[in-house]
Coordinates of C-alpha atoms in Angstrom, one line a residue:
Chain A
V149 CA 0.0 0.0 0.0
R150 CA 1.5 3.3 -1.1
A151 CA 1.3 6.3 1.2
G152 CA -1.6 8.6 0.3
R153 CA -3.6 5.9 -1.4
P154 CA -6.5 4.1 0.3
Y155 CA -5.6 0.4 0.9
N156 CA -8.7 -0.8 -0.8
G157 CA -8.4 1.3 -3.9
R158 CA -6.4 -1.3 -5.7
R159 CA -8.7 -1.8 -8.6
G160 CA -8.0 1.6 -9.8
G161 CA -11.5 2.9 -9.8
P162 CA -12.5 6.0 -8.0
V163 CA -12.8 5.4 -4.2
R164 CA -16.4 5.7 -3.0
N165 CA -17.6 6.4 0.5
L166 CA -20.7 4.5 1.5
K167 CA -23.1 4.9 4.4
L168 CA -24.8 1.8 5.8
T169 CA -27.9 2.0 8.0
L170 CA -28.2 -1.1 10.2
A171 CA -30.5 -2.9 12.5
Y172 CA -29.4 -5.8 14.8
V173 CA -30.6 -7.9 17.7
G174 CA -27.7 -7.5 20.1
T175 CA -28.5 -10.5 22.2
R176 CA -25.8 -12.9 21.0
F177 CA -23.1 -10.4 20.1
A178 CA -20.2 -9.1 22.2
G179 CA -21.2 -5.6 21.1
W180 CA -20.4 -3.6 18.0
Q181 CA -16.7 -3.3 18.1
V182 CA -14.3 -5.9 16.7
Q183 CA -12.8 -8.1 19.4
P184 CA -10.6 -11.1 18.5
G185 CA -12.3 -14.4 19.0
L186 CA -15.7 -12.9 19.7
D187 CA -18.8 -12.5 17.6
T188 CA -19.2 -8.7 17.1
V189 CA -21.5 -6.9 14.7
Q190 CA -18.6 -4.9 13.2
G191 CA -16.5 -8.1 12.9
I192 CA -19.2 -10.0 11.0
L193 CA -20.1 -7.1 8.8
E194 CA -16.4 -6.4 7.8
A195 CA -15.9 -10.1 7.1
R196 CA -19.0 -10.5 4.9
L197 CA -18.4 -7.2 3.1
G198 CA -14.7 -8.1 2.6
A199 CA -15.6 -11.5 1.1
M200 CA -18.2 -9.9 -1.1
L201 CA -16.1 -7.0 -2.4
R202 CA -12.7 -8.9 -2.2
E203 CA -11.2 -6.0 -0.4
R204 CA -10.2 -5.4 3.2
V205 CA -13.1 -3.3 4.6
R206 CA -12.9 -1.2 7.7
L207 CA -16.2 0.1 9.0
L208 CA -16.5 3.3 11.1
G209 CA -19.6 2.9 13.3
A210 CA -21.5 5.8 14.7
G211 CA -22.1 4.2 18.1
R212 CA -20.1 1.6 19.9
T213 CA -23.0 -0.4 21.3
D214 CA -22.1 -2.7 24.2
A215 CA -22.6 -6.5 24.4
G216 CA -26.3 -7.3 24.3
V217 CA -27.4 -3.8 23.2
H218 CA -29.8 -3.6 20.1
A219 CA -29.9 -1.2 17.2
R220 CA -32.7 -0.1 15.0
G221 CA -30.7 2.6 13.2
Q222 CA -26.9 2.2 13.7
V223 CA -24.9 3.9 11.0
A224 CA -21.5 2.9 9.6
S225 CA -19.4 4.2 6.8
F226 CA -16.6 2.7 4.7
T227 CA -14.6 3.4 1.6
T228 CA -14.5 1.0 -1.3
A229 CA -13.2 0.8 -4.9
S230 CA -16.1 -1.5 -5.8
R231 CA -18.6 -0.3 -8.4
I232 CA -21.5 -2.3 -7.2
P233 CA -24.6 0.0 -6.9
P234 CA -26.0 0.7 -3.4
E235 CA -29.0 -1.5 -4.0
G236 CA -26.9 -4.4 -5.1
L237 CA -24.7 -4.0 -2.1
R238 CA -27.7 -4.0 0.3
R239 CA -29.1 -7.1 -1.3
G240 CA -25.8 -9.0 -1.6
L241 CA -24.8 -8.2 2.0
N242 CA -28.2 -9.1 3.5
A243 CA -28.0 -12.4 1.6
R244 CA -24.6 -13.1 3.3
L245 CA -25.4 -11.8 6.8
P246 CA -27.1 -13.8 9.6
D247 CA -30.8 -13.0 10.2
D248 CA -30.1 -10.9 13.3
I249 CA -28.1 -8.3 11.4
R250 CA -29.9 -6.4 8.6
V251 CA -28.7 -3.7 6.3
L252 CA -31.7 -1.3 6.0
A253 CA -30.1 1.1 3.5
V254 CA -26.9 1.7 1.6
E255 CA -26.3 5.2 0.3
E256 CA -23.4 7.1 -1.4
A257 CA -21.8 9.5 1.0
P258 CA -19.6 12.5 0.4
A259 CA -15.9 11.9 0.3
G260 CA -14.6 12.2 3.8
F261 CA -17.9 11.3 5.5
H262 CA -17.3 9.7 8.9
A263 CA -20.2 8.0 10.5
R264 CA -19.1 8.8 14.1
E265 CA -17.3 12.1 13.7
H266 CA -20.0 13.7 11.6
A267 CA -23.0 12.6 13.7
L268 CA -24.7 15.6 15.2
S269 CA -26.6 13.5 17.7
K270 CA -27.6 10.0 18.5
E271 CA -30.9 8.8 19.9
Y272 CA -31.2 5.8 22.3
H273 CA -34.3 4.3 23.8
Y274 CA -34.4 2.2 27.0
R275 CA -37.5 0.0 27.4
I276 CA -38.9 -1.2 30.7
V277 CA -41.9 -3.6 30.8
R278 CA -44.1 -3.9 34.0
G279 CA -46.4 -6.5 35.1
E280 CA -46.7 -9.7 37.1
V281 CA -45.5 -11.8 34.2
V282 CA -43.6 -10.5 31.2
S283 CA -44.3 -12.0 27.8
P284 CA -41.4 -14.3 26.6
F285 CA -41.5 -12.3 23.4
E286 CA -40.5 -9.1 25.2
T287 CA -37.9 -10.5 27.7
P288 CA -35.0 -10.0 25.3
F289 CA -36.0 -6.5 24.4
A290 CA -37.0 -4.8 27.7
L291 CA -36.1 -4.8 31.3
W292 CA -38.8 -6.5 33.4
V293 CA -39.8 -4.6 36.5
Y294 CA -42.3 -6.3 38.8
R295 CA -42.8 -3.5 41.3
S296 CA -44.9 -0.4 40.5
L297 CA -43.1 2.7 39.2
D298 CA -43.7 6.3 39.9
V299 CA -43.5 7.4 36.3
A300 CA -44.0 11.1 37.2
A301 CA -40.8 10.9 39.3
M302 CA -38.9 9.3 36.5
Q303 CA -40.1 12.0 34.1
A304 CA -38.9 14.7 36.5
A305 CA -35.5 13.0 36.9
A306 CA -35.2 12.6 33.1
A307 CA -35.9 16.3 32.6
G308 CA -33.1 17.2 35.1
L309 CA -30.5 15.6 32.7
R310 CA -31.3 17.9 29.7
G311 CA -28.6 20.4 28.7
R312 CA -24.8 20.6 28.8
H313 CA -23.3 18.8 31.7
D314 CA -20.3 16.9 32.9
F315 CA -21.7 13.3 32.9
T316 CA -18.8 11.7 35.0
S317 CA -21.4 10.5 37.5
F318 CA -23.1 8.5 34.7
C319 CA -19.9 7.2 33.1
A320 CA -18.4 3.7 33.6
A321 CA -15.7 4.1 36.3
G322 CA -13.0 2.6 34.2
S323 CA -13.5 4.9 31.2
T324 CA -10.4 6.8 30.0
V325 CA -12.2 9.3 27.8
R326 CA -10.8 12.9 28.2
S327 CA -13.9 15.1 28.3
R328 CA -17.1 13.9 29.9
V329 CA -19.1 17.0 29.0
R330 CA -22.0 16.1 26.7
T331 CA -25.1 18.0 25.6
V332 CA -28.4 16.2 26.1
F333 CA -31.0 17.6 23.6
E334 CA -33.9 15.3 24.6
S335 CA -34.5 13.3 27.7
E336 CA -38.0 12.1 28.4
V337 CA -39.9 9.2 29.9
A338 CA -43.2 8.1 28.4
E339 CA -45.7 5.5 29.6
E340 CA -47.0 3.3 26.7
G341 CA -49.4 0.6 28.1
T342 CA -47.4 -1.8 30.2
F343 CA -44.1 -0.2 28.9
V344 CA -42.1 2.7 30.2
V345 CA -39.8 4.1 27.5
Y346 CA -36.9 6.5 28.2
R347 CA -35.8 8.4 25.1
V348 CA -32.5 10.3 25.1
R349 CA -30.8 12.3 22.3
A350 CA -27.4 13.8 22.8
D351 CA -24.3 15.0 20.9
G352 CA -22.4 12.0 22.3
F353 CA -22.6 9.3 25.0
L354 CA -20.0 8.1 27.5
Q355 CA -19.5 4.4 28.2
H356 CA -22.6 2.9 30.0
M357 CA -24.2 6.4 30.1
V358 CA -27.7 5.5 28.9
R359 CA -27.8 2.4 31.0
T360 CA -26.6 4.3 34.1
I361 CA -29.2 6.9 33.5
A362 CA -31.9 4.2 33.1
G363 CA -30.7 2.6 36.4
T364 CA -30.9 6.1 38.1
L365 CA -34.4 6.7 36.7
L366 CA -35.5 3.4 38.1
L367 CA -34.3 4.5 41.5
A368 CA -36.4 7.6 41.2
G369 CA -39.3 5.5 39.9
S370 CA -39.1 3.3 43.0
R371 CA -38.8 6.4 45.3
R372 CA -35.3 5.6 46.4
L373 CA -34.0 8.9 44.8
D374 CA -35.6 12.3 44.8
P375 CA -35.8 13.5 41.2
G376 CA -34.7 16.9 42.6
A377 CA -31.4 15.4 43.5
I378 CA -30.3 15.0 39.8
P379 CA -28.4 18.3 39.6
A380 CA -26.5 17.3 42.8
V381 CA -25.7 13.8 41.3
L382 CA -24.4 15.5 38.1
G383 CA -22.4 18.1 40.2
A384 CA -20.7 15.4 42.3
M385 CA -18.9 14.0 39.3
D386 CA -18.8 10.7 41.2
R387 CA -20.0 7.4 39.6
R388 CA -21.1 6.2 43.1
R389 CA -23.8 8.9 43.3
A390 CA -25.8 7.6 40.3
G391 CA -27.8 4.4 40.1
P392 CA -26.7 1.0 38.9
C393 CA -26.0 0.3 35.2
A394 CA -29.3 -1.3 33.9
P395 CA -28.9 -4.5 31.8
P396 CA -28.3 -4.1 28.0
R397 CA -31.4 -5.9 26.8
G398 CA -33.6 -2.9 27.2
L399 CA -31.3 -0.5 25.2
F400 CA -31.7 0.4 21.5
L401 CA -29.6 2.7 19.4
V402 CA -32.5 4.1 17.4
K403 CA -31.2 6.8 15.2
V404 CA -28.1 8.8 14.2
H405 CA -28.8 12.3 13.1
Y406 CA -26.6 14.1 10.5
G407 CA -27.1 17.6 9.2
E408 CA -30.5 18.1 10.7
A409 CA -31.0 20.9 13.2
T410 CA -30.2 19.8 16.7
Chain B
V107 CA -48.5 -47.1 43.1
R108 CA -51.8 -48.8 44.1
A109 CA -54.5 -49.3 41.5
G110 CA -57.2 -46.6 41.5
R111 CA -54.9 -44.1 43.2
P112 CA -53.2 -41.3 41.3
Y113 CA -49.4 -41.8 41.3
N114 CA -48.8 -38.3 42.6
G115 CA -51.3 -38.5 45.5
R116 CA -48.7 -39.8 47.9
R117 CA -48.9 -36.9 50.4
G118 CA -52.5 -37.9 51.2
G119 CA -54.0 -34.5 50.4
P120 CA -56.9 -34.2 48.0
V121 CA -55.8 -34.5 44.4
R122 CA -56.2 -31.2 42.6
N123 CA -56.5 -30.6 38.8
L124 CA -54.8 -27.4 37.6
K125 CA -54.9 -25.5 34.4
L126 CA -51.8 -23.7 33.1
T127 CA -51.9 -20.9 30.5
L128 CA -48.5 -20.7 28.8
A129 CA -46.6 -18.5 26.4
Y130 CA -43.3 -19.6 24.7
V131 CA -40.9 -18.6 22.0
G132 CA -40.7 -21.8 20.0
T133 CA -37.4 -21.0 18.2
R134 CA -35.1 -23.3 20.1
F135 CA -37.5 -26.0 21.1
A136 CA -38.1 -29.3 19.3
G137 CA -41.8 -28.6 19.8
W138 CA -44.3 -29.1 22.6
Q139 CA -44.2 -32.9 23.1
V140 CA -41.6 -34.7 25.2
Q141 CA -38.9 -36.3 23.1
P142 CA -35.9 -38.1 24.7
G143 CA -32.7 -36.1 24.5
L144 CA -34.3 -33.0 23.0
D145 CA -35.4 -29.7 24.6
T146 CA -39.2 -29.6 24.4
V147 CA -41.6 -27.3 26.2
Q148 CA -43.5 -30.1 27.8
G149 CA -40.3 -31.8 28.9
I150 CA -38.9 -28.7 30.5
L151 CA -42.2 -27.8 32.2
E152 CA -42.6 -31.4 33.6
A153 CA -39.0 -31.4 34.9
R154 CA -39.3 -28.0 36.6
L155 CA -42.8 -28.7 38.0
G156 CA -41.6 -32.1 39.2
A157 CA -38.6 -30.6 41.0
M158 CA -40.7 -27.9 42.6
L159 CA -43.6 -30.2 43.7
R160 CA -41.4 -33.3 44.4
E161 CA -43.9 -35.3 42.4
R162 CA -43.8 -36.9 38.9
V163 CA -45.9 -34.5 36.9
R164 CA -47.5 -35.4 33.6
L165 CA -48.8 -32.5 31.6
L166 CA -51.7 -32.7 29.1
G167 CA -51.3 -30.0 26.5
A168 CA -54.1 -28.6 24.4
G169 CA -52.0 -28.3 21.2
R170 CA -49.0 -30.3 20.1
T171 CA -47.1 -27.4 18.6
D172 CA -44.3 -28.4 16.2
A173 CA -40.6 -27.6 16.5
G174 CA -40.1 -23.8 16.1
V175 CA -43.8 -22.9 16.6
H176 CA -44.6 -20.2 19.2
A177 CA -47.5 -20.0 21.7
R178 CA -49.2 -17.0 23.3
G179 CA -51.9 -19.0 24.9
Q180 CA -51.1 -22.7 25.1
V181 CA -53.1 -24.5 27.8
A182 CA -52.0 -27.6 29.8
S183 CA -53.5 -29.4 32.7
F184 CA -52.1 -31.7 35.4
T185 CA -53.1 -33.3 38.7
T186 CA -51.1 -32.8 41.9
A187 CA -51.4 -33.5 45.6
S188 CA -49.5 -30.2 46.3
R189 CA -51.3 -27.6 48.4
I190 CA -49.4 -24.6 47.0
P191 CA -51.9 -22.0 45.9
P192 CA -52.2 -21.2 42.2
E193 CA -50.4 -17.8 42.6
G194 CA -47.5 -19.4 44.4
L195 CA -47.3 -22.1 41.7
R196 CA -47.2 -19.5 39.0
R197 CA -44.4 -17.5 40.7
G198 CA -42.4 -20.5 41.7
L199 CA -42.6 -22.1 38.3
N200 CA -41.7 -18.9 36.5
A201 CA -38.7 -18.5 38.8
R202 CA -37.5 -21.9 37.7
L203 CA -38.3 -21.7 34.0
P204 CA -36.0 -20.3 31.2
D205 CA -37.0 -16.8 30.0
D206 CA -38.5 -18.2 26.8
I207 CA -41.3 -20.1 28.6
R208 CA -43.7 -18.2 30.8
V209 CA -46.6 -19.3 32.9
L210 CA -49.2 -16.6 32.3
A211 CA -51.9 -18.1 34.7
V212 CA -52.5 -21.0 37.0
E213 CA -56.1 -21.9 37.8
E214 CA -57.9 -24.6 39.7
A215 CA -59.8 -26.8 37.2
P216 CA -62.7 -29.2 37.8
A217 CA -61.8 -32.8 38.6
G218 CA -61.4 -34.6 35.3
F219 CA -60.6 -31.5 33.3
H220 CA -58.4 -32.4 30.3
A221 CA -56.8 -29.5 28.4
R222 CA -56.9 -31.2 25.0
E223 CA -60.1 -33.3 25.2
H224 CA -62.2 -30.5 26.6
A225 CA -61.0 -27.7 24.3
L226 CA -63.9 -26.6 22.1
S227 CA -61.7 -24.8 19.7
K228 CA -58.1 -23.6 19.2
E229 CA -57.0 -20.4 17.5
Y230 CA -53.7 -20.1 15.5
H231 CA -52.2 -17.1 13.7
Y232 CA -49.8 -17.3 10.9
R233 CA -47.8 -14.0 10.4
I234 CA -46.3 -12.9 7.1
V235 CA -44.1 -9.8 6.8
R236 CA -43.5 -8.0 3.4
G237 CA -40.9 -5.6 2.3
E238 CA -37.5 -5.2 0.8
V239 CA -35.8 -5.8 4.1
V240 CA -37.4 -7.4 7.2
S241 CA -36.5 -6.1 10.6
P242 CA -34.2 -8.5 12.5
F243 CA -36.6 -8.1 15.4
E244 CA -39.4 -9.7 13.2
T245 CA -37.4 -12.5 11.5
P246 CA -38.0 -15.1 14.2
F247 CA -41.7 -14.3 14.4
A248 CA -42.9 -14.0 10.8
L249 CA -42.3 -15.4 7.3
W250 CA -40.6 -12.8 5.2
V251 CA -42.1 -12.5 1.7
Y252 CA -40.3 -10.2 -0.7
R253 CA -42.7 -10.4 -3.6
S254 CA -46.0 -8.5 -3.5
L255 CA -49.1 -10.4 -2.4
D256 CA -52.7 -10.4 -3.7
V257 CA -54.3 -10.1 -0.3
A258 CA -57.8 -10.2 -1.7
A259 CA -57.0 -13.6 -3.3
M260 CA -55.7 -14.9 0.0
Q261 CA -58.8 -13.7 1.7
A262 CA -61.0 -15.5 -0.8
A263 CA -59.0 -18.7 -0.5
A264 CA -59.1 -18.5 3.4
A265 CA -62.9 -18.1 3.2
G266 CA -63.2 -21.3 1.2
L267 CA -61.8 -23.3 4.1
R268 CA -64.5 -22.4 6.5
G269 CA -66.9 -25.1 7.6
R270 CA -66.8 -28.9 8.2
H271 CA -64.4 -30.6 5.7
D272 CA -62.1 -33.5 5.3
F273 CA -58.7 -31.8 5.5
T274 CA -56.6 -34.7 4.2
S275 CA -55.2 -32.4 1.5
F276 CA -53.8 -30.1 4.3
C277 CA -52.5 -32.9 6.5
A278 CA -48.9 -34.1 6.7
A279 CA -48.6 -37.2 4.4
G280 CA -47.2 -39.4 7.1
S281 CA -50.0 -38.7 9.6
T282 CA -51.8 -41.8 11.0
V283 CA -54.8 -40.0 12.5
R284 CA -58.1 -41.7 11.9
S285 CA -60.5 -39.0 11.0
R286 CA -59.3 -36.0 9.1
V287 CA -62.7 -34.2 9.3
R288 CA -62.5 -30.9 11.2
T289 CA -64.7 -27.9 11.6
V290 CA -63.2 -24.5 10.8
F291 CA -65.1 -21.8 12.6
E292 CA -63.0 -18.8 11.5
S293 CA -60.5 -18.5 8.7
E294 CA -59.5 -15.0 7.6
V295 CA -56.7 -13.0 6.3
A296 CA -56.1 -9.4 7.4
E297 CA -53.6 -6.8 6.2
E298 CA -51.9 -5.0 9.1
G299 CA -49.3 -2.5 7.8
T300 CA -46.4 -4.5 6.3
F301 CA -47.9 -7.7 7.9
V302 CA -50.4 -10.1 6.5
V303 CA -52.0 -12.2 9.3
Y304 CA -54.0 -15.4 8.8
R305 CA -56.3 -16.3 11.7
V306 CA -57.9 -19.7 12.0
R307 CA -60.1 -21.2 14.7
A308 CA -61.2 -24.8 14.5
D309 CA -62.4 -27.7 16.7
G310 CA -59.1 -29.4 16.0
F311 CA -56.1 -29.4 13.7
L312 CA -54.2 -32.1 11.8
Q313 CA -50.4 -32.3 11.7
H314 CA -49.0 -29.3 9.7
M315 CA -52.5 -28.2 8.9
V316 CA -52.2 -24.4 9.6
R317 CA -48.7 -24.3 8.0
T318 CA -50.0 -26.1 4.9
I319 CA -53.0 -23.7 4.7
A320 CA -50.5 -20.8 5.0
G321 CA -48.4 -22.2 2.2
T322 CA -51.6 -22.6 0.1
L323 CA -52.7 -19.1 0.8
L324 CA -49.3 -17.9 -0.3
L325 CA -49.8 -19.7 -3.6
A326 CA -53.1 -17.8 -4.0
G327 CA -51.4 -14.6 -3.0
S328 CA -48.8 -15.0 -5.7
R329 CA -51.5 -15.9 -8.2
R330 CA -50.3 -19.5 -8.7
L331 CA -53.6 -20.9 -7.3
D332 CA -57.1 -19.7 -8.1
P333 CA -58.9 -19.1 -4.8
G334 CA -61.9 -20.7 -6.4
A335 CA -60.0 -24.0 -6.5
I336 CA -60.0 -24.5 -2.7
P337 CA -63.2 -26.7 -2.7
A338 CA -61.5 -28.9 -5.4
V339 CA -58.3 -29.0 -3.3
L340 CA -60.3 -30.1 -0.3
G341 CA -62.4 -32.6 -2.3
A342 CA -59.3 -34.3 -3.8
M343 CA -58.2 -35.5 -0.3
D344 CA -54.7 -35.5 -1.7
R345 CA -51.8 -33.7 0.1
R346 CA -50.1 -33.0 -3.3
R347 CA -53.0 -30.7 -4.3
A348 CA -52.4 -28.1 -1.5
G349 CA -49.4 -25.8 -1.2
P350 CA -46.1 -26.3 0.6
C351 CA -45.9 -26.4 4.4
A352 CA -44.8 -22.9 5.4
P353 CA -42.0 -22.6 8.0
P354 CA -42.8 -22.7 11.7
R355 CA -41.5 -19.3 12.7
G356 CA -44.6 -17.5 11.5
L357 CA -47.0 -19.7 13.5
F358 CA -48.5 -18.9 16.9
L359 CA -51.0 -20.9 19.0
V360 CA -52.9 -17.9 20.3
K361 CA -55.8 -19.2 22.4
V362 CA -57.6 -22.4 23.5
H363 CA -61.4 -21.9 24.0
Y364 CA -63.3 -23.9 26.6
G365 CA -67.0 -23.7 27.4
E366 CA -67.6 -20.6 25.3
A367 CA -70.0 -20.6 22.4
T368 CA -68.2 -21.7 19.2

C-alpha cells in the first residue's frame, strides 16, 4: 500500500464512501466493536463485506454499542473501490449476513464522510416492561420490573438531565475518555401501556451512560432517589452517586442524526 | 402405586386438577411434546414442576405445537397433591423456567378437566411480513415474503376453508390420525401495515394443517392458485393438491377456547 492511497483502492476505480444504516438484535453479540475471537457486529459485517467485495473493509460505526445492546438505526461508513450500486450492495450483503443483522439502507456518502465524527446527535431508547409476568416475546427487548413505578418521578428525573453537563457520575468508572461533557437535547420518559420508555438524544454518550441513566431513573421510579437530586448527582462528578447500570437488553440505538437541526 | 390411586397423590391430600396458560418462544425447542434427548416445552415444564412439587408430573397439552412454533396461549392441565396456591405455583414455576417459557396463569380446574379433550376450539395465527428488508426483530416471528401479495385472493382462499371438511389435502402425508374431518369456525386474512396475518379457529387441527394452509394461501397470494379452486383441493383429499408447508417461525398458538359458544 502506497502512502496517500487508500488500501482498498487497488482496482484503480474511484474510491467511493458509503453509508450503511443497520439494525441488529444485540442478544448474542459481544457488542459492535471488533474483538478477536468474539462475535461482534462490526466483525461480522467487515468479514462479509470483505468477502463480497474482495477488499479489506474497515467500518466506522457511529455508536459503539455494548454487548447485548440492540440497534434499529446504527450507521456505519466505509470506503471501497467497488462499483456495485448501493441497491446491489444492500441485497448482496443481506444475503450473506445472519438474520439478526440487517442492512436497512446503503447510500453514497460525500468523500470524507465519517459515521461517528459527523454525527450531530444519536438517539437511544431504554425500554422497561411492567407486570406480574412478562411475555417471553418481550424478555430479550425490555427490562422487566415487577414493582410499580412512579412514572412522574422518572419524568422529573429525566428532565433534570437535559442540557450541557459533565456526565462523569453516569460514566463507567474505568473509562479513560478525556472530556465527559456532553449535551443532552432530549431526555424524556413516556408511559406506553405496560411499557415505560426512556428516550434520550445527545451529541455524544459516555460508556454505559444511557444504562446508568436508566438505572438512576429506576431509583427515582421506586422512590429511592428524589428527582430533585439529579443536579447534585451531576455536580458530584462521582459514579457512586448515580444508580446501577441497567442491563443491556432494554437498550436500543434508534437513530443517528446528520445535518439536521439539533 | 396402588390401582385406583393417582401416582402423585402420595402426600395424602386431595388431588387437585390445575390448568396452566402458557406462552413460549418456540425457536429453540423441538416442539411441545416430550422427546428423549431434545429440549421440548412439555419436557422442561414437567421437569421444573416435578422438581418444585417433588412429584412426577404429567402435563396434558391442548395443542402439540411443532418444532419452532410459538405460543401466546397454550393450555396444559395436570393433577397434583400439592397444596401450593395457584399464585405461588405461577411465581415459583416462572422463577425456575427459562425466559422463553412463561406461565401466564395457574387456575384450579374441575376434577377430570383435560386440556386437550375439553377444548372446544383452538386459534392459531400465521404471520407474514412483506418488504425489501425485514427487521431483524421480526425475522424469528414471521415469514418474510419479498414479492407483492394479492391479499384479496388470499382472503377469498381463506374463506373457502370455513366449515366442516375432510382436511386430508392439508395434513402431513405421514399422519396416522383416523378422522381428518375438522370444523373450521373462523378463517380469515387481514392486512396490518407491512404484515399479513392469517387467523384460523377450528375444533381441532391435523399435523402441519395451519402451515399447509398458509403455504396454500401464499400460492393464491402470488397468483399461482385460483382461490376458487379451494373446494376442489379439499375434495381431492390428496396432500399434493395443496401448497407447501410454510416454515414454523410465523405460526402462533394464540388461544384455546373452553366452554364458550363456538
